């Protein structure tokens, strides 16, 4: 069996050396890089060939890639690298890697064109000045062949190991049995739909009720389909830590049921959770785990993917395991896990690792031409998370901190550039003094000064790489992101200005104190390319109703499949009661408190146990809790607070035991409204004192207008569907297993409306 590797991946494996050095050095964006390559190609002669596809083999290894350009007249191959700043500050390790790539391309071209020698050129193009610096070396075909074979020899043992691993993996997956005695009700139809979508290479949107085992019901069939569909990687993407953990638990159960299954499972975690030296910078002069990182990486990588340790099969690369291996080899755990993403079969991580504009997993998949499969857990969250990924904001505090930084005080060009931004910002606010303004386009003058400022800051960071300034870099990154989103601005987003006020008496905002935002409303144009490039994708959740709302906002391809899995639960398990005598509309909040407290107390006395009570805001929650405590002091209760730490959240949930009793007050849409599992007597009921509708404010009203224009359903897309999705998620905490029984009180008369009831789970029988 042949192993195929891209030229870039081959050389990054064999030719990287020295320290991990992540000191900030400005780099071109992908668009700037593409434009730079086009500029370089346009300057060459008429016979110049750009983007030359090349491939070659060495033993069982096939190497492929695209050379940036070839000039037959000069018999010269170009490897073009775009950069910002000063080339003389380029680390020697980078130049070494670039030469390694260029010479591999040189050999592949010599072999293809039957050349005896060729000029190999490194072309460095400054994207700011458009000037080129060219380093050329004349090489014989024999020298290039030896270089190519040397790289291949360093890689081939690993490649052969990978081929053997893949063959063993696929054989084991073909015979893999479901790890439980049988499928749960509803789990089999879900699994069948996932399998069929994988075989057909399609996108699946699956609504499946909580409690049927969605995680195993999606992972198992996709892994079963992987061998025949030649799937290289499965990416399990979750919105929250709890979702990642459920995936890891399911994969561990599969491993337990098939001890010989050689399935490499990698968990990706945030950098701040994996960093061993948060007080140090990411380079060899500061952090001992960055010093010599690439020299020690091969041994660490080999140890991490070893399938047998002390006679036991080990394939799970969870955070603790990666950390253990990393520290044994004195390398950074976070960046070791990033490297291991290339060699894992299943990667479990947050949405942003794939869907963000700079997502690691998407970038690796494209560079290596992997055949990938996506599982998107709790996909209803991807709408709001997607909007946040593609929204860019400038806050006055960030500019103020940058202007008052030590760098601005010591470097006049930096201070001058920041002051120009401030003046343009002040002028913008004077021209638009209203509390909230929506603009047709991003203001030209502010954008121009931001571009000039980031150019100045780029030059400063390049000239002073050892002088980090957190405040200045934070503003710089915000400005770069905003410029990038301004370049991509279209009907999917809008530009708005929000005037802020401050002080105990909320003084009027001064010009220059506004928040300037490019606000993404429809993430579909950004998400759709990431979804369609995968061989198959399944987006699943208990709340994806109505399907067209999610298809529109997530950009699902036209041929996607929709499945609504029937619930395994009987209506008798859950009493759903509508409190028609209560209104939780904002003007009626004060009047609603007494009947809400009375209803909660009545239910608790009729059936003592553990309950969750959900409210639309912390203020509403605190008012209700205070009145409840005053009128019913004998009923235990506890409350969610703002910005709870992880330990506080654990303590909150720890009070739900099989023998405890009480009512917990929580915010709808918060940490306790989804993703928590309290089966049996740990939770026997819920009160929902809201429809969950987003607040009516100027921003949401603008979103409503845009949704009306784009989809003809402004109110539903902005308010009704997002609100009821939160309600169903919260109520779904009550029935978790086929043996659970409980009650849900929907405390608002609007739940009795036919349109609202049609969006609730079909198996609910409201009373």
XYZ file of C-alpha atoms in Angstrom:
767
model
C 0.000 0.000 0.000
C 1.281 3.454 -0.949
C 1.386 6.310 1.542
C 0.795 9.769 0.049
C 2.186 12.917 1.631
C 2.249 16.577 0.587
C 5.638 18.214 0.019
C 4.974 20.754 2.748
C 3.941 18.085 5.255
C 6.950 15.932 4.370
C 9.404 18.765 4.979
C 7.703 19.980 8.124
C 8.156 16.462 9.454
C 11.780 16.059 8.372
C 13.295 19.537 8.199
C 11.935 21.478 11.160
C 14.546 21.995 13.834
C 15.412 24.037 16.891
C 13.123 25.999 19.182
C 9.410 26.507 19.156
C 9.361 30.288 18.699
C 5.990 31.992 18.888
C 7.177 35.497 19.558
C 4.816 37.677 17.640
C 6.082 38.405 14.149
C 3.522 39.900 11.763
C 2.648 37.579 8.910
C 0.557 38.077 5.777
C -3.027 36.908 5.805
C -4.091 34.113 3.480
C -5.555 36.669 1.073
C -2.359 38.741 1.148
C -0.352 35.579 0.514
C -2.474 34.619 -2.488
C -2.228 38.153 -3.864
C 1.540 38.123 -3.361
C 1.938 34.865 -5.266
C -0.142 36.334 -8.104
C 2.063 39.444 -8.191
C 5.227 37.341 -8.382
C 3.798 35.212 -11.217
C 2.649 38.299 -13.165
C 6.212 39.636 -13.255
C 7.624 36.573 -14.990
C 7.971 35.971 -18.723
C 5.277 34.878 -21.150
C 6.185 31.200 -20.889
C 6.148 31.152 -17.102
C 4.074 28.335 -15.612
C 2.417 29.045 -12.245
C 1.045 26.421 -9.840
C 2.771 23.420 -11.394
C 1.355 20.110 -10.131
C 4.165 17.649 -9.340
C 4.468 14.200 -7.825
C 7.057 11.508 -7.373
C 7.685 8.286 -5.495
C 10.285 6.696 -3.306
C 9.705 3.069 -2.410
C 6.184 2.962 -0.915
C 5.999 6.734 -0.464
C 4.242 9.072 -2.913
C 5.043 12.785 -2.594
C 2.868 15.408 -4.261
C 2.408 19.155 -4.299
C 2.251 22.302 -6.391
C 5.369 24.295 -7.157
C 4.691 28.034 -7.127
C 6.208 28.544 -10.567
C 8.596 27.350 -13.264
C 10.368 29.391 -15.938
C 11.365 27.003 -18.752
C 13.428 29.700 -20.485
C 15.661 30.189 -17.436
C 15.211 26.603 -16.269
C 14.348 27.950 -12.811
C 11.800 26.761 -10.265
C 10.428 29.294 -7.758
C 9.321 28.753 -4.198
C 7.514 31.999 -3.304
C 7.183 33.099 0.317
C 5.342 36.279 1.288
C 6.358 38.187 4.409
C 6.005 41.411 6.339
C 8.770 43.409 7.976
C 12.504 42.767 7.750
C 13.791 39.663 6.051
C 17.116 39.843 7.896
C 15.263 38.957 11.097
C 13.984 35.679 9.660
C 15.060 32.750 11.882
C 17.599 30.421 10.274
C 15.285 27.477 10.958
C 12.623 29.021 8.696
C 15.097 29.473 5.825
C 16.265 25.881 6.282
C 12.686 24.628 5.967
C 12.013 26.764 2.890
C 15.123 25.434 1.110
C 14.102 21.884 1.948
C 10.706 22.396 0.306
C 12.133 24.191 -2.718
C 14.651 21.435 -3.403
C 12.044 18.693 -3.147
C 10.010 20.534 -5.775
C 13.207 20.928 -7.771
C 13.766 17.169 -7.915
C 10.149 16.402 -8.777
C 10.360 18.853 -11.686
C 13.727 17.486 -12.872
C 12.258 13.997 -12.875
C 9.104 15.107 -14.686
C 10.900 17.205 -17.316
C 13.996 14.976 -17.569
C 16.338 17.832 -16.634
C 20.012 17.360 -15.763
C 20.089 20.502 -13.581
C 17.884 23.374 -12.516
C 18.090 26.691 -10.701
C 16.172 26.550 -7.435
C 15.010 29.982 -6.245
C 13.588 31.155 -2.953
C 11.541 34.248 -3.780
C 10.645 36.389 -0.759
C 7.981 38.993 -1.555
C 7.314 41.817 0.905
C 3.537 42.294 0.806
C 3.945 45.886 1.994
C 6.480 47.169 -0.540
C 5.889 44.463 -3.188
C 9.669 44.137 -3.463
C 11.269 40.748 -4.089
C 14.413 39.274 -2.607
C 15.597 36.229 -4.525
C 18.100 33.581 -3.420
C 19.103 31.185 -6.190
C 21.108 28.001 -6.140
C 22.024 25.947 -9.204
C 21.512 22.273 -8.420
C 22.185 19.116 -10.365
C 19.383 16.640 -10.695
C 21.498 14.070 -8.878
C 22.007 16.367 -5.877
C 18.285 17.115 -5.758
C 17.464 13.414 -5.998
C 19.745 12.698 -3.050
C 18.088 15.506 -1.061
C 14.640 14.142 -1.923
C 15.564 10.609 -0.966
C 17.117 11.790 2.297
C 13.857 13.468 3.270
C 11.905 10.383 2.252
C 14.199 8.069 4.226
C 13.573 10.116 7.362
C 9.843 9.840 6.806
C 9.377 6.396 5.306
C 9.597 4.396 8.517
C 6.852 6.588 9.921
C 4.877 6.286 6.678
C 5.102 2.490 6.747
C 3.945 2.542 10.358
C 1.030 4.740 9.325
C 0.094 2.403 6.467
C 0.142 -0.560 8.847
C -1.872 1.383 11.418
C -4.455 2.386 8.827
C -4.826 -1.181 7.582
C -5.217 -2.524 11.112
C -7.613 0.264 11.999
C -9.835 -0.369 8.987
C -9.845 -4.125 9.540
C -10.849 -3.666 13.175
C -13.549 -1.125 12.319
C -15.038 -3.468 9.725
C -15.674 -6.096 12.399
C -16.471 -3.647 15.214
C -19.617 -4.576 17.125
C -21.973 -2.222 18.903
C -20.684 -2.037 22.492
C -24.049 -2.480 24.161
C -26.482 -5.368 24.094
C -28.670 -3.526 21.621
C -29.653 -0.110 20.388
C -31.915 2.096 22.458
C -35.246 3.086 21.002
C -34.534 5.863 18.506
C -30.791 5.194 18.514
C -30.913 2.723 15.614
C -32.778 5.079 13.202
C -30.232 7.782 14.022
C -27.313 5.413 13.439
C -28.788 4.239 10.145
C -29.232 7.825 8.944
C -25.619 8.693 9.825
C -24.308 5.583 8.068
C -26.356 6.225 4.914
C -25.198 9.859 4.794
C -21.577 8.704 5.037
C -22.027 6.161 2.248
C -23.728 8.744 0.034
C -21.219 11.476 0.929
C -23.958 13.830 2.086
C -24.741 16.263 4.869
C -27.264 15.164 7.505
C -29.249 17.374 9.873
C -30.563 15.129 12.642
C -32.959 16.066 15.402
C -32.854 13.336 18.019
C -34.270 13.500 21.546
C -32.122 13.733 24.635
C -31.510 10.398 26.344
C -31.278 8.045 23.339
C -27.482 8.061 23.228
C -26.857 10.473 20.352
C -23.091 10.494 20.839
C -22.670 6.735 20.424
C -25.474 6.725 17.863
C -23.424 8.993 15.606
C -19.838 7.892 16.320
C -20.394 4.153 15.916
C -22.011 4.195 12.446
C -19.525 6.747 11.140
C -16.578 4.621 12.271
C -18.227 1.563 10.703
C -18.504 3.448 7.412
C -14.929 4.763 7.508
C -13.074 1.819 5.876
C -15.296 1.491 2.789
C -15.581 5.275 2.396
C -11.795 5.760 2.789
C -12.338 8.306 5.559
C -9.022 9.533 6.922
C -10.234 11.520 9.931
C -13.357 11.921 12.006
C -13.710 15.327 13.667
C -16.122 15.396 16.613
C -16.857 19.072 17.261
C -18.590 20.228 20.427
C -19.749 23.550 21.834
C -18.930 22.757 25.451
C -16.593 20.700 27.596
C -19.469 18.379 28.542
C -20.017 17.490 24.882
C -16.345 16.676 24.389
C -16.358 14.491 27.482
C -19.379 12.505 26.298
C -17.588 11.809 23.020
C -14.434 10.708 24.834
C -16.497 8.475 27.129
C -18.259 6.876 24.148
C -14.960 6.244 22.372
C -13.522 4.776 25.566
C -16.510 2.422 25.748
C -15.816 1.323 22.169
C -12.178 0.694 23.073
C -13.206 -1.346 26.116
C -15.527 -3.482 24.012
C -12.825 -4.077 21.381
C -9.454 -4.096 23.174
C -7.532 -4.654 19.943
C -9.077 -1.625 18.210
C -6.146 0.595 17.148
C -8.108 3.827 17.008
C -6.129 6.946 17.893
C -8.386 9.398 19.683
C -7.026 12.893 20.343
C -8.568 15.512 22.612
C -7.784 19.135 21.757
C -8.058 21.605 24.617
C -7.608 25.351 24.916
C -4.107 26.702 25.254
C -4.715 28.218 28.686
C -5.750 24.801 30.015
C -2.696 23.012 28.616
C 0.075 25.546 29.281
C 2.623 24.411 31.867
C 4.308 27.803 32.214
C 1.674 30.535 31.888
C 4.152 33.069 33.246
C 6.563 32.486 30.349
C 6.522 33.405 26.664
C 6.359 30.769 23.920
C 9.978 30.782 22.746
C 13.183 29.029 23.674
C 14.732 31.960 25.505
C 11.816 32.013 27.960
C 10.142 28.605 28.208
C 12.158 25.398 28.735
C 9.475 23.360 26.927
C 9.876 25.535 23.811
C 13.681 25.281 23.811
C 14.704 22.586 21.334
C 11.036 21.637 20.802
C 11.488 20.410 17.223
C 14.647 18.492 18.086
C 12.770 16.494 20.755
C 9.445 16.310 18.915
C 10.168 13.082 16.949
C 10.697 11.027 20.096
C 7.670 12.593 21.824
C 5.491 11.992 18.779
C 6.566 8.361 18.529
C 5.908 7.791 22.228
C 2.471 9.411 22.025
C 1.237 7.175 19.210
C 2.761 3.990 20.605
C -0.038 1.441 20.783
C 1.415 -0.637 23.596
C 2.777 0.597 26.905
C 3.790 -1.911 29.556
C 1.816 -4.576 27.714
C -1.401 -2.525 27.577
C -3.021 -1.131 24.456
C -3.167 2.660 24.652
C -4.742 4.717 21.870
C -6.522 7.517 23.751
C -4.615 10.790 23.557
C -6.623 12.754 26.064
C -5.249 15.839 27.754
C -3.702 13.961 30.678
C -1.994 11.386 28.423
C -0.570 14.029 26.064
C 0.694 16.017 29.035
C 2.375 12.947 30.506
C 4.204 12.177 27.261
C 5.121 15.816 26.665
C 6.679 16.275 30.084
C 8.586 13.002 29.744
C 10.230 14.472 26.623
C 10.426 18.101 27.784
C 8.148 19.524 25.095
C 5.064 21.729 25.297
C 1.866 19.662 25.785
C -0.330 22.104 23.890
C 1.823 22.180 20.766
C 2.480 18.454 20.945
C -1.287 17.940 20.752
C -1.398 20.249 17.713
C 1.212 18.070 16.009
C -0.629 14.878 16.940
C -3.745 16.105 15.109
C -1.952 14.982 11.937
C -1.775 11.379 13.138
C -5.031 10.853 15.030
C -8.014 8.972 13.595
C -10.634 10.793 15.672
C -10.124 14.323 16.937
C -12.447 15.698 19.624
C -12.426 19.442 20.077
C -14.308 22.714 20.116
C -16.159 24.115 17.086
C -13.492 26.748 16.521
C -10.807 24.162 15.685
C -12.617 23.563 12.408
C -15.003 26.431 11.701
C -12.935 29.455 12.714
C -11.293 31.325 9.818
C -7.916 30.038 11.010
C -9.164 26.660 12.257
C -6.340 24.145 12.748
C -8.256 21.056 11.645
C -9.656 22.611 8.489
C -6.204 23.914 7.551
C -4.590 20.504 8.030
C -7.389 18.773 6.110
C -6.933 21.079 3.142
C -3.127 20.908 3.160
C -3.140 17.111 3.295
C -6.249 16.575 1.148
C -7.755 14.384 3.847
C -11.114 12.746 3.342
C -12.882 13.907 6.492
C -16.138 13.263 8.320
C -17.697 15.818 10.666
C -19.896 15.245 13.685
C -21.247 18.531 15.062
C -22.674 18.013 18.541
C -25.526 20.182 19.889
C -25.594 21.874 16.496
C -28.209 24.423 17.568
C -25.316 26.209 19.320
C -23.436 26.661 16.049
C -25.704 29.536 14.966
C -24.686 31.809 17.838
C -21.117 30.528 18.004
C -20.748 31.096 14.266
C -22.010 34.641 14.604
C -19.415 35.331 17.294
C -16.587 33.865 15.195
C -17.336 36.208 12.305
C -18.131 39.340 14.307
C -15.462 41.991 14.883
C -15.608 44.790 17.453
C -13.485 47.766 18.411
C -13.839 48.901 22.021
C -12.658 52.329 23.174
C -10.994 50.828 26.243
C -8.723 48.704 24.026
C -7.553 51.785 22.112
C -7.125 53.755 25.348
C -4.941 51.015 26.841
C -2.861 50.832 23.665
C -2.376 54.626 23.648
C -1.296 54.600 27.297
C 1.065 51.628 26.867
C 4.786 51.946 27.486
C 5.424 51.285 23.783
C 3.274 54.225 22.672
C 5.043 56.446 25.209
C 8.491 55.488 23.919
C 7.888 55.229 20.164
C 6.515 58.337 18.464
C 5.323 56.618 15.218
C 3.207 54.195 17.258
C 1.681 56.989 19.328
C 0.999 59.058 16.197
C -0.740 56.151 14.421
C -2.936 55.398 17.446
C -3.817 59.078 17.845
C -4.971 59.187 14.203
C -7.313 56.287 14.899
C -8.654 58.120 17.939
C -9.325 61.276 15.908
C -11.107 59.335 13.169
C -13.173 57.559 15.841
C -14.136 60.875 17.468
C -15.136 62.304 14.077
C -17.276 59.254 13.374
C -19.110 59.603 16.688
C -19.724 63.305 16.098
C -21.258 62.455 12.730
C -23.447 59.752 14.311
C -24.371 60.895 17.835
C -27.475 58.715 18.238
C -27.295 55.935 20.863
C -27.405 53.301 18.131
C -26.671 53.684 14.420
C -26.505 51.188 11.565
C -24.286 52.159 8.627
C -24.511 51.007 5.030
C -20.763 50.285 4.919
C -17.766 50.464 7.191
C -16.668 54.118 7.453
C -13.850 54.789 4.994
C -11.839 57.226 7.120
C -11.752 55.012 10.184
C -10.863 51.991 8.056
C -8.036 53.921 6.357
C -6.539 55.035 9.675
C -6.834 51.490 11.037
C -4.974 50.177 8.002
C -2.259 52.793 8.429
C -2.074 51.993 12.134
C -1.725 48.250 11.670
C 0.985 48.853 9.062
C 2.897 50.984 11.583
C 2.383 48.418 14.332
C 3.504 45.629 11.998
C 6.757 47.487 11.365
C 7.192 48.143 15.081
C 6.608 44.514 16.105
C 8.991 43.351 13.389
C 11.734 45.723 14.532
C 11.192 44.999 18.243
C 10.362 41.279 18.530
C 11.696 41.031 22.076
C 9.545 43.869 23.439
C 6.075 42.349 23.904
C 3.286 44.748 24.790
C 0.042 42.968 25.663
C -2.241 45.987 25.377
C -0.806 47.043 22.038
C -0.968 43.528 20.600
C -4.567 43.093 21.786
C -5.664 46.233 19.941
C -3.597 45.215 16.909
C -5.318 41.817 16.663
C -8.749 43.411 17.112
C -7.979 45.871 14.318
C -6.684 43.138 11.993
C -9.785 41.007 12.566
C -12.028 43.983 11.905
C -10.178 44.798 8.670
C -10.506 41.219 7.537
C -14.239 41.169 8.213
C -14.564 44.543 6.474
C -13.012 42.963 3.364
C -15.618 40.186 3.572
C -18.572 42.451 4.386
C -21.816 41.507 2.647
C -25.516 41.015 3.390
C -24.597 38.384 5.998
C -23.335 41.117 8.352
C -24.031 44.710 9.304
C -21.995 47.644 10.597
C -23.252 49.391 13.715
C -22.131 51.960 16.262
C -23.298 51.813 19.872
C -22.685 54.855 22.045
C -21.696 53.854 25.568
C -22.279 55.662 28.833
C -20.401 55.365 32.085
C -20.329 56.438 35.679
C -22.802 55.998 38.537
C -25.272 58.359 36.932
C -24.717 57.056 33.389
C -23.258 60.231 31.900
C -23.640 60.697 28.158
C -20.942 59.134 26.056
C -18.176 61.338 24.713
C -17.223 61.169 21.011
C -14.758 58.340 20.553
C -16.330 56.216 23.282
C -18.585 54.149 21.034
C -18.288 50.448 20.219
C -17.800 49.969 16.481
C -18.909 46.577 15.263
C -19.118 44.455 12.142
C -21.869 42.161 13.388
C -22.369 38.830 11.675
C -26.033 37.839 11.467
C -25.916 34.867 9.102
C -22.827 32.646 9.514
C -23.868 30.443 6.572
C -21.479 31.934 3.960
C -18.521 31.172 6.235
C -19.670 27.787 7.543
C -20.948 26.325 4.281
C -17.530 25.875 2.591
C -16.244 24.082 5.701
C -19.255 21.747 5.732
C -19.319 20.959 2.015
C -15.591 20.224 1.737
C -15.974 17.284 4.138
C -16.883 13.920 2.615
C -19.816 13.676 5.008
C -21.119 15.719 7.909
C -23.780 15.155 10.544
C -25.111 18.046 12.598
C -27.244 16.756 15.449
C -29.142 18.016 18.482
C -32.325 17.485 20.446
C -33.578 20.900 19.271
C -33.327 21.642 15.555
C -36.883 22.770 14.949
C -37.756 24.093 12.445
C -35.191 22.510 10.180
C -35.278 25.267 7.572
C -34.133 27.835 10.147
C -30.935 25.892 10.822
C -30.411 25.022 7.160
C -30.627 28.711 6.248
C -28.384 30.069 8.999
C -25.786 27.286 8.932
C -25.576 27.128 5.139
C -26.349 23.446 4.705
C -25.931 22.270 1.099
C -29.051 21.946 -1.054
C -28.902 18.158 -1.085
C -28.693 17.752 2.674
C -30.858 15.175 4.438
C -33.192 15.896 7.371
C -34.204 13.269 9.911
C -36.390 13.746 12.971
C -35.873 10.727 15.202
C -38.949 9.593 17.073
C -38.690 9.940 20.832
C -38.360 6.768 22.920
C -40.204 8.467 25.747
C -43.931 8.151 26.418
C -46.125 11.139 27.105
C -47.012 9.601 30.460
C -43.409 10.034 31.636
C -43.565 13.814 31.529
C -46.435 15.971 32.700
C -46.242 19.229 30.748
C -48.482 21.858 32.289
C -49.065 25.363 30.963
C -49.699 28.062 33.566
C -52.212 30.072 31.556
C -52.782 32.499 34.434
C -49.182 33.794 34.330
C -47.605 36.265 31.922
C -43.836 36.759 32.000
C -43.822 39.639 29.518
C -41.559 42.416 30.744
C -44.371 44.789 31.835
C -45.946 41.920 33.810
C -42.797 40.693 35.608
C -43.613 42.169 39.013
C -47.149 40.802 38.934
C -45.888 37.354 37.901
C -43.670 36.784 40.950
C -46.373 35.820 43.466
C -48.205 33.276 41.255
C -44.855 31.790 40.172
C -43.761 31.309 43.792
C -47.151 29.820 44.699
C -47.084 27.367 41.790
C -43.536 26.222 42.593
C -44.376 25.689 46.263
C -47.575 23.822 45.400
C -45.690 21.442 43.087
C -42.915 20.883 45.626
C -45.344 20.044 48.426
C -47.289 17.692 46.160
C -44.102 15.851 45.199
C -40.966 16.765 47.161
C -37.704 16.332 45.278
C -35.184 18.228 43.175
C -36.351 20.879 40.705
C -34.764 23.435 38.388
C -36.483 26.795 37.888
C -35.414 28.819 34.837
C -35.772 32.572 34.423
C -34.947 34.923 31.567
C -32.421 37.061 33.484
C -30.454 37.233 36.722
C -32.562 40.162 37.912
C -35.804 38.227 37.373
C -34.255 35.158 39.035
C -33.162 37.128 42.109
C -36.568 38.768 42.522
C -38.345 35.402 42.278
C -35.888 33.684 44.635
C -36.178 36.455 47.230
C -39.976 36.275 47.260
C -39.944 32.463 47.311
C -37.537 32.403 50.275
C -39.694 34.924 52.126
C -42.977 33.073 51.562
C -41.685 29.484 51.743
C -38.618 29.468 53.999
C -38.969 25.746 54.709
C -38.240 24.769 51.077
C -34.478 24.488 50.379
C -33.314 26.530 47.418
C -30.074 27.694 45.854
C -29.280 30.099 43.015
C -27.012 30.445 40.039
C -24.903 33.594 40.253
C -23.289 35.708 37.580
C -19.969 34.497 36.143
C -19.748 31.320 38.220
C -16.359 29.607 38.178
C -16.099 25.924 37.236
C -15.750 24.902 40.871
C -18.862 26.865 41.812
C -20.784 25.220 38.989
C -19.737 21.791 40.260
C -20.910 22.723 43.762
C -24.252 23.895 42.343
C -24.799 20.540 40.597
C -23.500 18.521 43.549
C -26.597 19.505 45.533
C -28.710 17.361 43.190
C -28.471 13.930 44.812
C -30.781 10.948 44.863
C -31.881 11.822 48.403
C -31.814 15.646 48.409
C -34.761 17.996 47.973
C -34.977 21.592 46.878
C -35.371 24.059 44.034
C -32.414 25.490 42.136
C -32.901 28.839 40.419
C -31.035 29.206 37.112
C -30.929 31.387 34.015
C -32.396 30.048 30.784
C -29.652 29.601 28.215
C -26.974 29.473 30.905
C -24.609 26.771 32.130
C -27.377 24.644 33.686
C -29.928 24.856 30.882
C -28.240 22.276 28.633
C -25.395 19.795 28.617
C -25.973 18.578 32.190
C -27.219 15.108 33.087
C -29.279 14.622 36.266
C -31.122 11.315 35.777
C -33.579 9.609 38.082
C -34.292 11.239 41.425
C -31.533 13.790 40.978
C -34.044 15.912 39.023
C -37.788 15.301 38.874
C -39.100 18.566 37.477
C -38.518 21.971 35.959
C -40.241 25.348 35.962
C -39.702 27.606 32.949
C -40.778 31.183 33.653
C -40.150 32.603 30.178
C -40.499 31.896 26.463
C -36.783 32.580 26.220
C -37.344 35.318 23.635
C -34.306 37.558 23.124
C -34.692 41.089 24.444
C -36.347 43.588 22.132
C -33.639 46.195 21.574
C -32.232 48.176 18.644
C -29.733 45.462 17.692
C -32.286 42.654 17.656
C -34.737 44.821 15.763
C -32.107 45.364 13.064
C -31.518 41.618 12.984
C -35.268 41.115 12.629
C -35.352 43.438 9.626
C -32.428 41.630 7.985
C -33.964 38.204 8.640
C -37.208 39.448 7.106
C -35.371 40.657 4.016
C -33.305 37.486 3.590
C -35.746 34.791 4.685
C -39.186 36.394 4.965
C -39.492 35.424 8.652
C -37.980 38.240 10.695
C -39.779 37.751 14.020
C -39.560 33.962 13.970
C -35.845 33.852 13.046
C -34.869 36.559 15.554
C -37.098 35.886 18.534
C -39.419 32.879 18.468
C -37.184 30.040 17.225
C -34.093 30.926 19.320
C -36.257 31.419 22.415
C -38.162 28.139 22.234
C -34.975 26.244 21.457
C -33.690 27.307 24.890
C -36.959 26.291 26.533
C -36.892 22.786 25.035
C -33.240 22.340 25.962
C -33.919 23.349 29.570
C -36.992 21.127 29.892
C -34.963 18.280 28.394
C -32.973 18.078 31.636
C -35.909 16.279 33.299
C -36.314 13.063 31.271
C -32.931 11.471 30.633
C -33.613 7.713 30.635
C -36.572 5.448 29.727
C -37.349 4.996 33.433
C -37.423 8.711 34.352
C -40.665 10.453 35.283
C -41.181 14.123 35.957
C -43.058 17.344 35.420
C -42.436 20.564 33.506
C -44.396 23.731 34.230
C -44.357 26.201 31.329
C -45.185 29.397 33.160
C -46.571 31.760 30.545
C -49.955 31.891 28.850
C -48.288 32.139 25.419
C -47.267 28.470 25.636
C -50.932 27.667 24.957
C -50.759 29.222 21.494
C -50.919 26.830 18.560
C -47.785 28.255 16.841
C -45.754 27.902 20.023
C -47.012 24.401 20.782
C -46.114 23.285 17.237
C -42.463 24.018 18.015
C -42.400 21.904 21.173
C -41.480 18.179 21.056
C -44.224 16.122 19.435
C -44.309 13.601 22.301
C -45.179 16.298 24.857
C -48.866 16.494 25.717
C -49.392 19.920 27.202
C -52.220 20.491 29.643
